[in-house]
mmCIF file of C-alpha atoms and ligand atoms in Angstrom:
data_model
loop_
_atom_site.group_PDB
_atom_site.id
_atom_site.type_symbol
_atom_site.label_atom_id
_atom_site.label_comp_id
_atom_site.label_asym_id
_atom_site.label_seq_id
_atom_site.Cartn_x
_atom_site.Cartn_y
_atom_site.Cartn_z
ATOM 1 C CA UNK A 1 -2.416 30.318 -6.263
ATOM 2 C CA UNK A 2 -0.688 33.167 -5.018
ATOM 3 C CA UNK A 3 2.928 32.955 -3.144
ATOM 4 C CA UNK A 4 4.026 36.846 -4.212
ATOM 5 C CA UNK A 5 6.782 37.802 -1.210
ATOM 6 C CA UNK A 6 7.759 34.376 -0.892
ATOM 7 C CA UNK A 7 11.011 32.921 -0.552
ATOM 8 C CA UNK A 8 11.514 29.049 -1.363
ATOM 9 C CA UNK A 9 14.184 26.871 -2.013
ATOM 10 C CA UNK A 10 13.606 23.996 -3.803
ATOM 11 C CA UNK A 11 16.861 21.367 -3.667
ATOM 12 C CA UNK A 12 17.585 19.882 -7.090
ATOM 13 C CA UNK A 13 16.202 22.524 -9.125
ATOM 14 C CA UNK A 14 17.773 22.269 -12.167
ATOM 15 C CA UNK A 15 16.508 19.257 -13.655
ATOM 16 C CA UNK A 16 13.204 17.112 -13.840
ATOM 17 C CA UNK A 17 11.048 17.672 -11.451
ATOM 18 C CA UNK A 18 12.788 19.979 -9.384
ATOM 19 C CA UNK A 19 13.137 22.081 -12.481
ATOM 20 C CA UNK A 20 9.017 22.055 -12.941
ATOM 21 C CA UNK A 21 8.170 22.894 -9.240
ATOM 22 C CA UNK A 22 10.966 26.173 -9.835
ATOM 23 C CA UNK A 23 9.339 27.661 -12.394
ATOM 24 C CA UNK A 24 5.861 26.918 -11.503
ATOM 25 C CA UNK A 25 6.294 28.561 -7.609
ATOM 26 C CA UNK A 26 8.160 31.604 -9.645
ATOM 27 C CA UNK A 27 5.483 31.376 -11.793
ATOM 28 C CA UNK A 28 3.031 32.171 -8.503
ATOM 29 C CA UNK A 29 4.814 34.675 -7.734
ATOM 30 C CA UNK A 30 7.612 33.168 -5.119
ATOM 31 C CA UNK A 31 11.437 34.089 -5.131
ATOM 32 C CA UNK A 32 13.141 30.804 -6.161
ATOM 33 C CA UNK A 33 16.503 29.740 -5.020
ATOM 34 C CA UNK A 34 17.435 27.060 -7.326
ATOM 35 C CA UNK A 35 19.722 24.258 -5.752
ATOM 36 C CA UNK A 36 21.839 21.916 -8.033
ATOM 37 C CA UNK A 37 24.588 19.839 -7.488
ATOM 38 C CA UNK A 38 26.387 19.121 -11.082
ATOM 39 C CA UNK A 39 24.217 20.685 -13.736
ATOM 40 C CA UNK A 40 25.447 24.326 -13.504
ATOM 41 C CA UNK A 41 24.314 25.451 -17.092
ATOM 42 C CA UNK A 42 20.900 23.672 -16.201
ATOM 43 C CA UNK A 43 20.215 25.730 -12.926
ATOM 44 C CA UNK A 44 21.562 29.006 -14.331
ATOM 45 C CA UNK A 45 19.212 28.964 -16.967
ATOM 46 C CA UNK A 46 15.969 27.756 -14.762
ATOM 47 C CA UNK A 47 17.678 30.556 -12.276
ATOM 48 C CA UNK A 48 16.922 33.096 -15.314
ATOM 49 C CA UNK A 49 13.688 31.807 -16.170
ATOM 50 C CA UNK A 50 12.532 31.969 -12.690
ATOM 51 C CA UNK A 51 14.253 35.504 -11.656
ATOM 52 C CA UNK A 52 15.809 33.587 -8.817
ATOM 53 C CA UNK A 53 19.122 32.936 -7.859
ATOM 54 C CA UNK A 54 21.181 28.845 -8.804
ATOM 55 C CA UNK A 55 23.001 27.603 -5.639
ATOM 56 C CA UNK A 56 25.609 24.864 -5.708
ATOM 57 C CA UNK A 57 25.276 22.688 -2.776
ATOM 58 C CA UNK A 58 25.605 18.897 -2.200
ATOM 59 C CA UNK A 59 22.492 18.154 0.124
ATOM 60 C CA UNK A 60 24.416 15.039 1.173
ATOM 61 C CA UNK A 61 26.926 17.171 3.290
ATOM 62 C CA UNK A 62 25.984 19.540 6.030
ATOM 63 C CA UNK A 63 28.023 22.611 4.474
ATOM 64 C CA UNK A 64 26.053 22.157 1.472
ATOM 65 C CA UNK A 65 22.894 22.036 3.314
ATOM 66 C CA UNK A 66 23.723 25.105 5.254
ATOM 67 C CA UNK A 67 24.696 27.229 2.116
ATOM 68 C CA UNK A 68 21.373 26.943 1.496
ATOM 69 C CA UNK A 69 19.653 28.232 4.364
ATOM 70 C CA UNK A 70 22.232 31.055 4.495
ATOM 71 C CA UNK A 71 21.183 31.728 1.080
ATOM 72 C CA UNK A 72 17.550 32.189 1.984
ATOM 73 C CA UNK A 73 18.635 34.005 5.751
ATOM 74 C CA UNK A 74 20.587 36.587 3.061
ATOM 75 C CA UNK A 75 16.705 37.344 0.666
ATOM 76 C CA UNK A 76 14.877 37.890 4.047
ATOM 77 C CA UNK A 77 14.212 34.348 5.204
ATOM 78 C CA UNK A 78 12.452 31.411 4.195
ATOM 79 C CA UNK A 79 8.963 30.477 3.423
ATOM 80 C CA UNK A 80 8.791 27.485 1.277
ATOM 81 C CA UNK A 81 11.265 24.240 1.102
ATOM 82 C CA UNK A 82 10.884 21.709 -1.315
ATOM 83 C CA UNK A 83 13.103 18.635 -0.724
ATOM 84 C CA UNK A 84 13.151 17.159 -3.690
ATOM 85 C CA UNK A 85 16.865 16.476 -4.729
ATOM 86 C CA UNK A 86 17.179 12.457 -4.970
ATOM 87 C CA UNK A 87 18.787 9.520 -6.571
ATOM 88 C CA UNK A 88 18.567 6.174 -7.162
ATOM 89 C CA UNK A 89 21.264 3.343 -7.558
ATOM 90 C CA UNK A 90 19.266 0.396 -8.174
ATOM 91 C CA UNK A 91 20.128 -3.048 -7.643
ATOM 92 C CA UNK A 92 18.835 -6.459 -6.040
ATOM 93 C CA UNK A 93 19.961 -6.897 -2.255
ATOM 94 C CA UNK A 94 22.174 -9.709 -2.145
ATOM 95 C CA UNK A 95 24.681 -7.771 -4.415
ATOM 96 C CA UNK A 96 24.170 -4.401 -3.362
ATOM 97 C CA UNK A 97 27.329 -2.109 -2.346
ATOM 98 C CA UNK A 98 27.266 -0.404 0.760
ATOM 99 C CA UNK A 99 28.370 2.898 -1.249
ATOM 100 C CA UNK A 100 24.836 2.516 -3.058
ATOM 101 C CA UNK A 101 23.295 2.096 0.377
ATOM 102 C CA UNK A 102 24.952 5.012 1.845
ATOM 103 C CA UNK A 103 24.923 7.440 -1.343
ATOM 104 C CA UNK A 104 21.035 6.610 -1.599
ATOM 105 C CA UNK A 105 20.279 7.304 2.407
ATOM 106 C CA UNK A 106 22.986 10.324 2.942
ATOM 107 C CA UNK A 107 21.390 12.265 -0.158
ATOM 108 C CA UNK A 108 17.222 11.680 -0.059
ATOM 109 C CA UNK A 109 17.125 11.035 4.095
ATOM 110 C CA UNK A 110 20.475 12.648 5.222
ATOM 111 C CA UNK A 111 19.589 15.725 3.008
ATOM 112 C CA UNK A 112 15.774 15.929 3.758
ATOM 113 C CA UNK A 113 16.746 15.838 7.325
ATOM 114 C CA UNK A 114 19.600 18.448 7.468
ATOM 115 C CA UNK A 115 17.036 20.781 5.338
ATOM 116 C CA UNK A 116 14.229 20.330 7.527
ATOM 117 C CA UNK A 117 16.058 20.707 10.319
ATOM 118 C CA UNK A 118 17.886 24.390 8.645
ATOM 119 C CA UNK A 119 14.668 25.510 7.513
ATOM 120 C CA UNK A 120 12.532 25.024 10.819
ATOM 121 C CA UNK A 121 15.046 27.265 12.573
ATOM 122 C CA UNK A 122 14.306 30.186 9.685
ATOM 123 C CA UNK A 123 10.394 29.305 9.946
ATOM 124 C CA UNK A 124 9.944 29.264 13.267
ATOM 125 C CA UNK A 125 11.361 32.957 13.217
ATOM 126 C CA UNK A 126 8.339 33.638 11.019
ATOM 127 C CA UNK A 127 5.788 31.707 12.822
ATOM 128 C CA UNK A 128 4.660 30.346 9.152
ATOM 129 C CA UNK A 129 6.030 28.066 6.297
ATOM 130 C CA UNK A 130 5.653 25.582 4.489
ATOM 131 C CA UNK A 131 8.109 22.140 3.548
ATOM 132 C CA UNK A 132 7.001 19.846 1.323
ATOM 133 C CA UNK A 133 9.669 16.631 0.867
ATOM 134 C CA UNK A 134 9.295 14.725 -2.718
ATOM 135 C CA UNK A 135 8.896 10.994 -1.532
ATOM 136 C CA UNK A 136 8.010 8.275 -3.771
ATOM 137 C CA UNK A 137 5.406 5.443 -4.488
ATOM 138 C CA UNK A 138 8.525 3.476 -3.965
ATOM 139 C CA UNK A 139 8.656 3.959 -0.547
ATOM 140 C CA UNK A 140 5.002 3.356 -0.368
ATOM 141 C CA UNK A 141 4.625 0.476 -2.202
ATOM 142 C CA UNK A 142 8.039 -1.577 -2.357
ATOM 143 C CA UNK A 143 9.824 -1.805 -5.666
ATOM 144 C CA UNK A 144 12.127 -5.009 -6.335
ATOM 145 C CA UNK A 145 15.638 -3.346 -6.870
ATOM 146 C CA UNK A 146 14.724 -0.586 -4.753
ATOM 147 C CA UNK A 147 15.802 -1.490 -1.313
ATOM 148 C CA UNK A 148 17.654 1.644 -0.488
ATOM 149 C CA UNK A 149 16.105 4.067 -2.257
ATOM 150 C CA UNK A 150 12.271 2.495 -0.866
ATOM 151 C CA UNK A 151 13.881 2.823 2.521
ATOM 152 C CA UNK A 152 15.354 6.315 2.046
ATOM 153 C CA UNK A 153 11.659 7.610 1.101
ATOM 154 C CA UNK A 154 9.958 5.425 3.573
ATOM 155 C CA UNK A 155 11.818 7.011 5.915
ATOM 156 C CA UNK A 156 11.437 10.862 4.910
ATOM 157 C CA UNK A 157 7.765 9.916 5.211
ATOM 158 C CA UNK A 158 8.183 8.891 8.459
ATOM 159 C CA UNK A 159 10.258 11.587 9.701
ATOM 160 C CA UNK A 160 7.764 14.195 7.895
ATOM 161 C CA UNK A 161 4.503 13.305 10.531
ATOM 162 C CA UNK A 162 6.435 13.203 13.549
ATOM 163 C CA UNK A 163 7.955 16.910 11.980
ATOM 164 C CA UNK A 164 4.834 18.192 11.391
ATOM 165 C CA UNK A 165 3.984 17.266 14.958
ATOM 166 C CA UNK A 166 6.731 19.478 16.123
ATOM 167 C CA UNK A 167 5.577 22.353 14.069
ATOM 168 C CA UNK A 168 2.149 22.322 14.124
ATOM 169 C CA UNK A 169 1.734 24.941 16.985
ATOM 170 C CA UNK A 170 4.513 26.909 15.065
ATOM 171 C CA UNK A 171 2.062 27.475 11.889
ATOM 172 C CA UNK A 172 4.706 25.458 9.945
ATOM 173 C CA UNK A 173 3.145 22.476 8.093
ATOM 174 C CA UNK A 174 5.572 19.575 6.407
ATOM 175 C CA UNK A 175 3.308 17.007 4.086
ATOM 176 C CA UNK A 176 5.155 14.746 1.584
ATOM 177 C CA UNK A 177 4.069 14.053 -2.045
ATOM 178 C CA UNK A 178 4.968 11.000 -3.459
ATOM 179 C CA UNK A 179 5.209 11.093 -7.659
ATOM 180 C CA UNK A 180 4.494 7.618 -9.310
ATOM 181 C CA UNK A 181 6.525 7.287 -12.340
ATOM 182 C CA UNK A 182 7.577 10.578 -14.003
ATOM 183 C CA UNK A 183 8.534 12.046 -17.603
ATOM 184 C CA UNK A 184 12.714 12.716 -15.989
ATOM 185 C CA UNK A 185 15.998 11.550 -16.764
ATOM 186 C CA UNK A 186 16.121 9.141 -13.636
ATOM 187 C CA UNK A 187 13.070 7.024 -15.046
ATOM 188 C CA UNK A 188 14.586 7.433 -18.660
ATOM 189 C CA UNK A 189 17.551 5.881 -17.603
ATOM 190 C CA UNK A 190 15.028 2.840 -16.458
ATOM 191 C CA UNK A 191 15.152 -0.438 -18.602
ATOM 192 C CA UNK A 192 12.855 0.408 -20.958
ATOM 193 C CA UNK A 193 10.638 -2.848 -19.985
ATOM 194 C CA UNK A 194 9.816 -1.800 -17.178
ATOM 195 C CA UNK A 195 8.409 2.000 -18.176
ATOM 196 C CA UNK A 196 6.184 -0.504 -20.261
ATOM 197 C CA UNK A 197 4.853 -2.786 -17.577
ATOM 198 C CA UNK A 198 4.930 0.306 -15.413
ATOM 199 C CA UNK A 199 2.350 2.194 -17.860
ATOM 200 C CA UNK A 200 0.019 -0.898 -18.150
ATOM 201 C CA UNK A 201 -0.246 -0.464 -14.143
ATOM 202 C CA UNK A 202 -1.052 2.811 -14.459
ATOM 203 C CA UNK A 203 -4.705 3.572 -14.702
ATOM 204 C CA UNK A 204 -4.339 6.470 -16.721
ATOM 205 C CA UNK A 205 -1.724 4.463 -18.746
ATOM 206 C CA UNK A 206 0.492 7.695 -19.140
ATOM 207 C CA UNK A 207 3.307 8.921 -17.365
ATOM 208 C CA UNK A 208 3.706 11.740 -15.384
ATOM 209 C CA UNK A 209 4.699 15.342 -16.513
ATOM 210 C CA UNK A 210 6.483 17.176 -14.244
ATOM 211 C CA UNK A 211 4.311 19.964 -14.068
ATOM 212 C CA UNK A 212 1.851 17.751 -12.891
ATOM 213 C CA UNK A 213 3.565 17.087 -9.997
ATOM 214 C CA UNK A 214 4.504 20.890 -9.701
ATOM 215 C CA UNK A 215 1.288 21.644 -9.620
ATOM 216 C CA UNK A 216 0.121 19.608 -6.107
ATOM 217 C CA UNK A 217 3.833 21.094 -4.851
ATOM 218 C CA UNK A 218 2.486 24.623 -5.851
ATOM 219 C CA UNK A 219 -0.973 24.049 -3.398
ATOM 220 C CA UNK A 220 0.782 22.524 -0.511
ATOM 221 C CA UNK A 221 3.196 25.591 -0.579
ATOM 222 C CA UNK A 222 0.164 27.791 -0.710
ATOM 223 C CA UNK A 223 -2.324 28.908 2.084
ATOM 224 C CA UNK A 224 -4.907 26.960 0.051
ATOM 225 C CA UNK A 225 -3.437 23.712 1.802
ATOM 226 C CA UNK A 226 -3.268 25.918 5.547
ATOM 227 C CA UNK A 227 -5.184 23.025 7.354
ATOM 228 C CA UNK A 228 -3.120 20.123 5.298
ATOM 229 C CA UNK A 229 -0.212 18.878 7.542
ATOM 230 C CA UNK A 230 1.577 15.480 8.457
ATOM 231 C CA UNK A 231 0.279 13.966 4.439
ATOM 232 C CA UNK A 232 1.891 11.759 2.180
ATOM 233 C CA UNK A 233 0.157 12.865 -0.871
ATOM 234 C CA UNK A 234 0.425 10.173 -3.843
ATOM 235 C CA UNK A 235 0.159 11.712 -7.403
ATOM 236 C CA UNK A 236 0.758 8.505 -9.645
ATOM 237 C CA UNK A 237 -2.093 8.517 -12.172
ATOM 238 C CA UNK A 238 -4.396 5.758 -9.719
ATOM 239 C CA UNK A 239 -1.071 3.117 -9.941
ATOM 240 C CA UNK A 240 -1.562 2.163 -5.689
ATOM 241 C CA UNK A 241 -5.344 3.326 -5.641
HETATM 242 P P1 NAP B 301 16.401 13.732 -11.884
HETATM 243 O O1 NAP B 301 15.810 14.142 -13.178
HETATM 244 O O2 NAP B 301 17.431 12.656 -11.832
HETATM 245 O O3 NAP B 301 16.974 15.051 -11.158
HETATM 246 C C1 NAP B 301 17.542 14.916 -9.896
HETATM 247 C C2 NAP B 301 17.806 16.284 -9.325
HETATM 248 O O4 NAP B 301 18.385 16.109 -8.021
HETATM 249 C C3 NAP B 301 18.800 17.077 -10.157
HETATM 250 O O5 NAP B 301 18.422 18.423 -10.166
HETATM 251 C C4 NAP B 301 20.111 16.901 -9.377
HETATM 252 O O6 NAP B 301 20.982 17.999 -9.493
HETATM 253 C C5 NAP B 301 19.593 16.843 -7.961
HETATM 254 N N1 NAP B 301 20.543 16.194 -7.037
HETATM 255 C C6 NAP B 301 20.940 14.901 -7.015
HETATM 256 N N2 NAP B 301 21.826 14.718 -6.026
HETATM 257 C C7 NAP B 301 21.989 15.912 -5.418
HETATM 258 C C8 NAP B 301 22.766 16.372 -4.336
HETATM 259 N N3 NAP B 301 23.575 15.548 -3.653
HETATM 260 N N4 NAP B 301 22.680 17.675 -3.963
HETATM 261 C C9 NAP B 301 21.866 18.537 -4.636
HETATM 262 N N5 NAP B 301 21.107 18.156 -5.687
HETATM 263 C C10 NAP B 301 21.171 16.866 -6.065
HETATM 264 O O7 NAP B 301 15.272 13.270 -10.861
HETATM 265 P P2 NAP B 301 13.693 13.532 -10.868
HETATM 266 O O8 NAP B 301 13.058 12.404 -11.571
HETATM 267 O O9 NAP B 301 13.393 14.913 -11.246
HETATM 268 O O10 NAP B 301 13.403 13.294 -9.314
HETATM 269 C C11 NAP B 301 13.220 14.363 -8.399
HETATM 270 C C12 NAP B 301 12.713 13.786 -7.093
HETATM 271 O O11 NAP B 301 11.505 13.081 -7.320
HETATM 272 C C13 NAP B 301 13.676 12.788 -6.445
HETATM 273 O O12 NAP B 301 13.638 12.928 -5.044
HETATM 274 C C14 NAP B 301 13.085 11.453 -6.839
HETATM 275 O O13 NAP B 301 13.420 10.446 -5.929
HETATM 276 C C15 NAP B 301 11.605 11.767 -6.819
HETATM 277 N N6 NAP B 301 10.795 10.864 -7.627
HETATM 278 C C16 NAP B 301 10.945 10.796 -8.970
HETATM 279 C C17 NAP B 301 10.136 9.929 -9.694
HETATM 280 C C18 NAP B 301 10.215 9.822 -11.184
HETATM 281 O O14 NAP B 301 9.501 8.984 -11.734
HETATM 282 N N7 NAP B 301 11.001 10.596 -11.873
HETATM 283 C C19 NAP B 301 9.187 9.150 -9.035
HETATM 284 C C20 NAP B 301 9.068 9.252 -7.667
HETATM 285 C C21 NAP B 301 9.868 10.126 -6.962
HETATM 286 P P3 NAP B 301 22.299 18.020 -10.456
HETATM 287 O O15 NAP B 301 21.885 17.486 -11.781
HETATM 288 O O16 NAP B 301 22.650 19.465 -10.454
HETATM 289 O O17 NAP B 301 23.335 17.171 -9.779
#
């Protein structure tokens, strides 16, 4: 896998699995700018490991969103955006909050969107790039207490084909990848019930590591993937096979 020259972002870099696709894209040979929110010591140090730069930005708010892009406009331009920043804020419908709707839509949709739409602009300079957006089996599937945060992924999904519709001709391809459950802190904050049932639903009967997800993120940023567009591409150890 080879990305030497190439710039990426990847939103929510500092932790999880935002953290694994950083280092694993640096580790091919890509210029990493590493997004975070909150966890400034977190993104500084992946920042160092990678050789790339830590960004604070909110991907919820357009500024944010746009200090990004500027960010990659200053290195040269952008090849590679992974859209993976996310949260959850679970809880059945009849009692959920409309700040838990909102929070969950603005960040994983609202963000995706404004990122997509920032790095297309930059892309479509270069005639070439590729954006990946970090769904969920969620989304796919339906997950009681998951309402927003299904809908918010559902929705990235459906926003990605009708993108890479738009882009195609441009040489710019946008696929999503959708983890099953992953070795983070948002699953380890999970009632620990339901990582169990979760694992006996699992085929391989394992989590995820988050280099295993890196790993599919690091081929559909690559040229190996050139004739992959439009995808949802599930990585959840056989769980909606
Ligand atoms: P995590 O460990 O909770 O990390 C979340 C990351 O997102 C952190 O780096 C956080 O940055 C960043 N973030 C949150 N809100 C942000 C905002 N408004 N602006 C910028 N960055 C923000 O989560 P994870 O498990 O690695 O999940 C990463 C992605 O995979 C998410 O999109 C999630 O929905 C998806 N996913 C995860 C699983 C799983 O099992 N873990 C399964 C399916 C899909 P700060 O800490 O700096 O705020």
């Amino acid at each position: 896998m080879d990305l030497s020259g190439k710039i990426a972002i990847v939103t929510g870099g500092s932790r999880g699995i935002g953290r694994a696709i950083s280092l694993a894209l640096a580790e091919a040979g890509a210029k990493v700018i590493v997004n975070y929110n909150q966890s400034a010591e977190a993104a500084h140090e992946v920042a160092e490991l990678t050789g790339g730069q830590a960004v604070q930005a909110d991907v919820s708010t357009t500024e944010g969103c746009q200090a990004l892009i500027d960010a990659a406009e200053a290195l040269g331009g952008l090849d590679v955006v992974v859209n993976n920043a996310g949260i959850t804020r679970d809880g059945l419908m009849p009692r959920m909050r409309d700040e838990d709707w909102t929070a969950v839509l603005e960040t994983n949709l609202g963000g995706t969107f404004r990122m997509c739409r920032g790095a297309s602009m930059l892309m479509m300079r270069k005639r070439k790039g590729s954006i990946i957006n970090i769904t969920s089996v969620s989304g796919v599937r339906g997950n009681a207490g998951q309402t927003n945060y299904s809908a918010s992924k559902a929705a990235v999904a459906g926003m990605t084909r009708s993108l890479a519709k738009e882009l195609a001709r441009r040489n710019i391809r946008v696929n999503c990848l959708a983890p099953g459950f992953v070795e983070t802190d948002m699953v380890t904050a999970m009632d620990p019930r339901v990582i169990d049932a979760a694992k006996k639903a699992i085929p391989m009967r394992r989590l995820a590591r988050p280099e295993e997800i890196a790993a599919v993120v690091c081929f559909l940023a690559s040229d190996l993937s050139s004739y992959v567009t439009g995808q949802e591409w599930v990585v959840d150890g056989g769980m909606s096979a």
